[in-house]
mmCIF file of C-alpha atoms and ligand atoms in Angstrom:
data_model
loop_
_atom_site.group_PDB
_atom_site.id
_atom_site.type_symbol
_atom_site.label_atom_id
_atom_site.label_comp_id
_atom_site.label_asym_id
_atom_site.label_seq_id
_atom_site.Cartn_x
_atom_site.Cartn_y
_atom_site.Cartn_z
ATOM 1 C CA UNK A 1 11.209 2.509 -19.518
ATOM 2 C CA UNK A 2 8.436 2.212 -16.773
ATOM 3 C CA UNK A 3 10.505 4.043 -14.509
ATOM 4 C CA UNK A 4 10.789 7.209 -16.690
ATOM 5 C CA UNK A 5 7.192 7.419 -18.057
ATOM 6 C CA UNK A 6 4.410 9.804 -17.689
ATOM 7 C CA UNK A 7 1.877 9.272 -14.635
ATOM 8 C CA UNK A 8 -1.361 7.904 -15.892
ATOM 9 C CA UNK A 9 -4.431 8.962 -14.144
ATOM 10 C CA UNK A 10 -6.194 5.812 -15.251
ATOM 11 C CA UNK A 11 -4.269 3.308 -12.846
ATOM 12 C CA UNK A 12 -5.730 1.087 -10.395
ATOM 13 C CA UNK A 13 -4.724 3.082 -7.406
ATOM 14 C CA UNK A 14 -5.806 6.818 -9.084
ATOM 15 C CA UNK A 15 -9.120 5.186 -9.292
ATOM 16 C CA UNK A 16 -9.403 3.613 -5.660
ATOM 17 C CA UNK A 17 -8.318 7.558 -4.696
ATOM 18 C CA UNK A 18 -11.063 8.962 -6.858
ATOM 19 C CA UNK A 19 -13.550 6.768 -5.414
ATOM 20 C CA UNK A 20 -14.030 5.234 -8.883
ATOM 21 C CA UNK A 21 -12.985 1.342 -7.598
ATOM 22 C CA UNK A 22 -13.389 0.064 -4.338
ATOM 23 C CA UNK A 23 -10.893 -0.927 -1.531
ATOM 24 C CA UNK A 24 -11.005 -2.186 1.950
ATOM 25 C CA UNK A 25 -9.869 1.554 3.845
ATOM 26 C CA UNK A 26 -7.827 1.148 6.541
ATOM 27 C CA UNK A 27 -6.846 4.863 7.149
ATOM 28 C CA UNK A 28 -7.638 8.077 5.298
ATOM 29 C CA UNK A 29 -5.881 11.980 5.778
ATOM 30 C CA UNK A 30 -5.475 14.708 3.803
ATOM 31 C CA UNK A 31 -1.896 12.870 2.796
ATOM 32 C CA UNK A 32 -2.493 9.466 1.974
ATOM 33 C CA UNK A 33 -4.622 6.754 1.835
ATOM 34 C CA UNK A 34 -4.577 3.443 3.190
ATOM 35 C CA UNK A 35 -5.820 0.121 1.859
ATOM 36 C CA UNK A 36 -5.827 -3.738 2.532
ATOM 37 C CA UNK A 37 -3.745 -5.745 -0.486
ATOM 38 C CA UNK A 38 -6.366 -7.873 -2.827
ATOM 39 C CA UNK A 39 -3.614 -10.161 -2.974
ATOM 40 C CA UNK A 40 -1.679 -10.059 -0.100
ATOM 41 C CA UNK A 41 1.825 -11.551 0.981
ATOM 42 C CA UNK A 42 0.658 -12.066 4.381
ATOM 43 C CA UNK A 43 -2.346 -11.311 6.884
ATOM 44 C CA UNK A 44 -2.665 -8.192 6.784
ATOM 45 C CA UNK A 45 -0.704 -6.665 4.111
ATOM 46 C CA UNK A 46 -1.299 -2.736 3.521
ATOM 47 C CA UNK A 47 -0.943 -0.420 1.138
ATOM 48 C CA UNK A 48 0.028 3.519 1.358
ATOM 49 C CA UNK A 49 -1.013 5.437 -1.632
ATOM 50 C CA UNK A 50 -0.374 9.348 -1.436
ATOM 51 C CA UNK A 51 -3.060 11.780 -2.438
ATOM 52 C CA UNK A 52 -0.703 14.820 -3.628
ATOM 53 C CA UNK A 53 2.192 14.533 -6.324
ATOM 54 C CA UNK A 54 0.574 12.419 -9.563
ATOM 55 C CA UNK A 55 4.217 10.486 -8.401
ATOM 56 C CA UNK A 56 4.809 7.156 -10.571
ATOM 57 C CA UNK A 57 7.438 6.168 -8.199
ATOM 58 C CA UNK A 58 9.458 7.225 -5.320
ATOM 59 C CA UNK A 59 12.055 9.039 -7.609
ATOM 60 C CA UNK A 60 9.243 11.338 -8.999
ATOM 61 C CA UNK A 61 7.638 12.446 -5.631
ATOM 62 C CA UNK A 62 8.047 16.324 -4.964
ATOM 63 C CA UNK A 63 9.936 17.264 -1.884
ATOM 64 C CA UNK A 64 7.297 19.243 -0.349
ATOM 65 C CA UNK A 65 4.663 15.909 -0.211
ATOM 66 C CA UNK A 66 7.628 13.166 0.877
ATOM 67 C CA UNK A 67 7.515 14.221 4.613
ATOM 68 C CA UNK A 68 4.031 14.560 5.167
ATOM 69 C CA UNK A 69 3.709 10.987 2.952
ATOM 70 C CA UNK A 70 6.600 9.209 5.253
ATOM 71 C CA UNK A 71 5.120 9.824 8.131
ATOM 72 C CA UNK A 72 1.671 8.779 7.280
ATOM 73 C CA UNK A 73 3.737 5.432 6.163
ATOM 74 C CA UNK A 74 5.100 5.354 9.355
ATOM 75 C CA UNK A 75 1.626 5.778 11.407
ATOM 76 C CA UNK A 76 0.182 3.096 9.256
ATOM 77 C CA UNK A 77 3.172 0.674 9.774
ATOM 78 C CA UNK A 78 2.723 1.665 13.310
ATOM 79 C CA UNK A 79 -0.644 0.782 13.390
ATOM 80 C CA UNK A 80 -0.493 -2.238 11.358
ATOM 81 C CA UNK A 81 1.988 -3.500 14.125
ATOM 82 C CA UNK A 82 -0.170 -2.580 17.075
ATOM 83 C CA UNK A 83 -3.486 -4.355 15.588
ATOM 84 C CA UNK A 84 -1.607 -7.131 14.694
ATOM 85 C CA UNK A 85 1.193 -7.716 16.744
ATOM 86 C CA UNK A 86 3.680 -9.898 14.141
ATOM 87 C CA UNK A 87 6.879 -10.519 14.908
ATOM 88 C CA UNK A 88 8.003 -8.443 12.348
ATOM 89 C CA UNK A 89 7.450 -5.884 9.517
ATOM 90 C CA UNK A 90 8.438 -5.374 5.879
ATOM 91 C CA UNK A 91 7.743 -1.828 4.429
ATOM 92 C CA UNK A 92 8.302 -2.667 0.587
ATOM 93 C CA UNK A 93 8.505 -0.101 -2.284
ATOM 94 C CA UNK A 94 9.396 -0.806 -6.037
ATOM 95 C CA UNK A 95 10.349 1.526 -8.661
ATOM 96 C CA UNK A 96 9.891 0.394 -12.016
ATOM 97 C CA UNK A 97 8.570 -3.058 -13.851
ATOM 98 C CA UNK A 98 12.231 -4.153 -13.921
ATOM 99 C CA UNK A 99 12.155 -3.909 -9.828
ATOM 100 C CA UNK A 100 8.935 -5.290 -9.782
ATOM 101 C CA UNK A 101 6.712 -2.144 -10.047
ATOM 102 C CA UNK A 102 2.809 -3.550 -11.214
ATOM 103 C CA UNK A 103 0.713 -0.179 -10.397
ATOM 104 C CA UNK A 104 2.257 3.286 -11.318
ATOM 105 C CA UNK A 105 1.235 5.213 -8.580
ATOM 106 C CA UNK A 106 3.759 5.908 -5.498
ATOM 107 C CA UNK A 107 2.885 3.421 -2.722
ATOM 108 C CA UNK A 108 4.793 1.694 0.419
ATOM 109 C CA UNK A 109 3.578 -1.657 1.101
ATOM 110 C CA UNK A 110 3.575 -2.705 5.034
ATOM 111 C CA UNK A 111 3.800 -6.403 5.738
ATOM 112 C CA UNK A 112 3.157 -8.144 8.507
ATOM 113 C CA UNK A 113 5.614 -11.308 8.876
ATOM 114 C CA UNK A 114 5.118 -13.823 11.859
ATOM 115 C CA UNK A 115 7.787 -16.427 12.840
ATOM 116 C CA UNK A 116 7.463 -19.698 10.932
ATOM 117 C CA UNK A 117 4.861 -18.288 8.195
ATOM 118 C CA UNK A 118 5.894 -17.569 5.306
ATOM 119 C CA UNK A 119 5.232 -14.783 2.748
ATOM 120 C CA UNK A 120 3.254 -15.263 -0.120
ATOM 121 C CA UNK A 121 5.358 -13.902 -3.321
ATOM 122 C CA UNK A 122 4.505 -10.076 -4.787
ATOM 123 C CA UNK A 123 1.971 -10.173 -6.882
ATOM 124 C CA UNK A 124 1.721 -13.584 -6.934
ATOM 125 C CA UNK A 125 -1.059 -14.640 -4.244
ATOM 126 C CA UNK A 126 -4.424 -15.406 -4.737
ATOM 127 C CA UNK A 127 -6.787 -12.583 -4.497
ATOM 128 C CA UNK A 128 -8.084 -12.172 -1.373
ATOM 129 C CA UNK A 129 -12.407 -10.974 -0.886
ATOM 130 C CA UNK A 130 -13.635 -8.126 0.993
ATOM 131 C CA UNK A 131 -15.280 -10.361 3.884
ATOM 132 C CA UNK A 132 -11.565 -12.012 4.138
ATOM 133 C CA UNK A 133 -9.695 -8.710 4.494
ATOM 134 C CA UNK A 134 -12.667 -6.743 6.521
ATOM 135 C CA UNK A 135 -12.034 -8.254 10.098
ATOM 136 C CA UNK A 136 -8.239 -7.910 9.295
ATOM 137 C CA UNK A 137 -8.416 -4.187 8.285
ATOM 138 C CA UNK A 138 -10.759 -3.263 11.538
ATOM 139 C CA UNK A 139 -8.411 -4.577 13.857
ATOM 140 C CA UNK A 140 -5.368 -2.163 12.083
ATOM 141 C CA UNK A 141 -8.308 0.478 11.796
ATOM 142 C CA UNK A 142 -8.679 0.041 16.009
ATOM 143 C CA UNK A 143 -4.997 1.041 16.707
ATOM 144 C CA UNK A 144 -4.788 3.812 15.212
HETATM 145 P P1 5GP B 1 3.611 -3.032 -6.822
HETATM 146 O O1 5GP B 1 3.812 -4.313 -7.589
HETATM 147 O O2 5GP B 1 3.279 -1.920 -7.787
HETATM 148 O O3 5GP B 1 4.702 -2.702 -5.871
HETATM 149 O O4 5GP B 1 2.363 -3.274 -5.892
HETATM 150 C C1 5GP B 1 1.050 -3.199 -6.329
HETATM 151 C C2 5GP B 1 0.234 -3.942 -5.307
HETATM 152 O O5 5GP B 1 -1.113 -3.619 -5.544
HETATM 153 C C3 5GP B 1 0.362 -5.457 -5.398
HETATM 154 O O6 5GP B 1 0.792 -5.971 -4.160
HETATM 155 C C4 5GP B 1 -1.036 -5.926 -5.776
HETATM 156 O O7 5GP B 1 -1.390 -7.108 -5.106
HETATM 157 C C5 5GP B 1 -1.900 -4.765 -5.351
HETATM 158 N N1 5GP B 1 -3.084 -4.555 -6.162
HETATM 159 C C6 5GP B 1 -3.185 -4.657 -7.505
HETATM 160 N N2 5GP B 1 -4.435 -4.320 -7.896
HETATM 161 C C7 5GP B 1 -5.115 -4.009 -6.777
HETATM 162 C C8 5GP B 1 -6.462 -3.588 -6.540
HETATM 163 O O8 5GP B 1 -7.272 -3.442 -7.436
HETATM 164 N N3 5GP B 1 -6.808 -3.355 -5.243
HETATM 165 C C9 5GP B 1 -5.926 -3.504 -4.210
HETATM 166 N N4 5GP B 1 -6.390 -3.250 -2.969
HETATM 167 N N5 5GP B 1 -4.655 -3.913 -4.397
HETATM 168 C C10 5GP B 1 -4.255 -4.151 -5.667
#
């Protein structure tokens, strides 16, 4: 059912965008916005929320906002990968609780993955404190 439901302008993510909660900012445009994970799956882990579109999911965004919104995920994951240099990159999106969906608000997730580490499970880490994601987030924030 979560996949078909109405947005909610309460969730987390809504509220991060409206200022109303706060988040470690990695990047911010007219498009999207750009936040460290509280509980990431790896050093690093970011989030791309869109401003425009009140989109629950990637099924719901309007066509007019999904270019503008990919390539803003792309410049993060771009970033992400010259501030951090992993070996490699996940860019993650779920649609729906069934598929694993815990916010209702469009995002892409960008994860880092180095050789040998491995990933913490979605939304399944422990939650991570500002000071702990702070250094992490300038050195993405420097690459852009
Ligand atoms: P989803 O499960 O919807 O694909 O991803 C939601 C993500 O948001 C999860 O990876 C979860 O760790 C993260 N998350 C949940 N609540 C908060 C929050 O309050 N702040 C931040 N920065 N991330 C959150």
């Amino acid at each position: 059912m979560t996949l078909h439901a109405s947005y909610d302008p309460e969730n987390i993510f809504a509220k991060i965008l409206r200022g109303q909660m706060p988040c470690v900012k990695v990047y911010e445009d007219a498009v999207a916005l750009a936040f460290m994970d509280v509980f990431p799956q790896s050093e690093g882990h970011t989030l791309v929320v869109p401003k425009a579109g009140m989109a629950r999911n990637f099924l719901d965004m309007p066509g007019d906002w999904l270019g503008s919104y990919m390539l803003c995920v792309q410049k993060i994951a771009r970033a992400v990968e010259a501030g951090l240099k992993p070996d490699g990159l996940r860019i993650m999106q779920f649609n729906g609780a069934a598929a694993g969906q815990t916010v209702f608000h469009l995002h892409f997730h960008v994860i880092p993955v180095w050789e040998g580490r491995e990933l913490g499970r979605h939304g399944a880490g422990a939650m991570a404190k500002p000071d702990e994601l702070e250094p992490v987030a300038a050195k993405i924030r420097a690459a852009f």
